[in-house]
XYZ file of C-alpha atoms in Angstrom:
101
model
C -8.442 8.835 8.534
C -10.281 9.585 5.308
C -12.577 12.566 5.391
C -16.231 12.119 4.590
C -17.415 13.228 1.159
C -18.040 16.958 1.302
C -15.466 17.410 4.043
C -12.437 17.225 1.797
C -10.802 20.587 1.226
C -11.030 22.413 -2.061
C -9.772 25.707 -3.408
C -11.639 27.705 -6.038
C -11.146 31.120 -7.622
C -14.103 33.377 -8.324
C -14.968 36.563 -10.147
C -18.288 38.327 -9.701
C -19.633 40.850 -12.216
C -22.456 43.362 -11.946
C -22.960 46.221 -9.526
C -20.501 44.823 -6.999
C -18.174 47.730 -6.198
C -19.092 50.496 -3.758
C -21.834 48.373 -2.202
C -19.833 46.753 0.634
C -19.609 43.545 -1.394
C -16.160 42.657 -0.060
C -17.185 43.206 3.550
C -20.286 41.018 3.194
C -18.317 38.331 1.365
C -15.751 38.281 4.171
C -18.485 38.043 6.821
C -20.267 35.229 4.981
C -17.007 33.314 4.469
C -16.105 33.632 8.143
C -19.585 32.481 9.149
C -19.033 29.362 7.029
C -15.529 28.843 8.413
C -13.827 29.420 5.062
C -10.509 31.077 4.281
C -9.297 33.009 1.271
C -9.501 36.571 0.049
C -11.584 39.100 -1.871
C -10.637 42.248 -3.772
C -11.978 44.780 -6.251
C -10.480 44.637 -9.736
C -9.657 47.578 -11.986
C -12.392 46.512 -14.409
C -15.292 46.764 -11.987
C -15.573 43.176 -10.788
C -14.823 41.513 -7.471
C -12.495 38.528 -7.425
C -10.828 36.221 -4.972
C -10.261 32.709 -3.766
C -12.189 30.444 -1.393
C -10.773 27.460 0.470
C -12.419 25.043 2.859
C -14.576 21.924 3.059
C -16.337 21.270 -0.262
C -19.854 21.533 1.167
C -19.115 24.951 2.710
C -17.366 26.258 -0.398
C -20.466 25.300 -2.413
C -22.603 27.362 -0.020
C -20.456 30.449 -0.532
C -20.450 29.894 -4.313
C -24.242 29.889 -4.239
C -24.193 33.054 -2.104
C -21.819 34.759 -4.561
C -24.085 33.753 -7.434
C -27.401 34.840 -5.968
C -27.135 36.943 -2.822
C -24.141 39.226 -2.374
C -24.466 42.416 -0.360
C -27.899 44.027 0.060
C -27.342 46.755 -2.545
C -25.377 44.696 -5.034
C -26.738 43.425 -8.325
C -24.923 40.310 -9.468
C -25.008 39.670 -13.184
C -22.562 36.775 -13.215
C -20.333 34.725 -10.925
C -17.600 32.713 -12.574
C -15.565 30.031 -10.839
C -12.260 28.654 -12.033
C -9.187 26.656 -11.085
C -11.048 24.383 -8.670
C -8.796 21.806 -7.067
C -8.516 19.539 -4.057
C -6.005 20.694 -1.469
C -4.507 18.821 1.464
C -4.304 21.865 3.735
C -5.627 25.421 3.817
C -3.231 27.946 2.290
C -4.667 30.990 4.086
C -5.098 31.717 7.799
C -8.346 33.604 7.460
C -10.528 35.414 4.932
C -9.062 38.785 4.057
C -10.135 41.832 2.142
C -7.235 42.695 -0.151
C -6.875 46.386 -0.967
């Protein structure tokens, strides 16, 4: 059975810049992703950004992208959210949404 538009699965990588380390950004991202039923991961980078991957139904992934662009954790200040390598996938490649140390 074909999935409805917006229900097909996509995978997208992200990198968020700004004041995003030391402000529980990863924890909030994980909570938001789980709330939306998404899988993937999030980690701090050595150059002060937060990066990761999101997978799930297109409509839900778009919601988290918007959240990463505009909301973040309460004390964060997001200057930029970049998304790359977006592609359709036939199945989720992660079991849950993890914080990678």
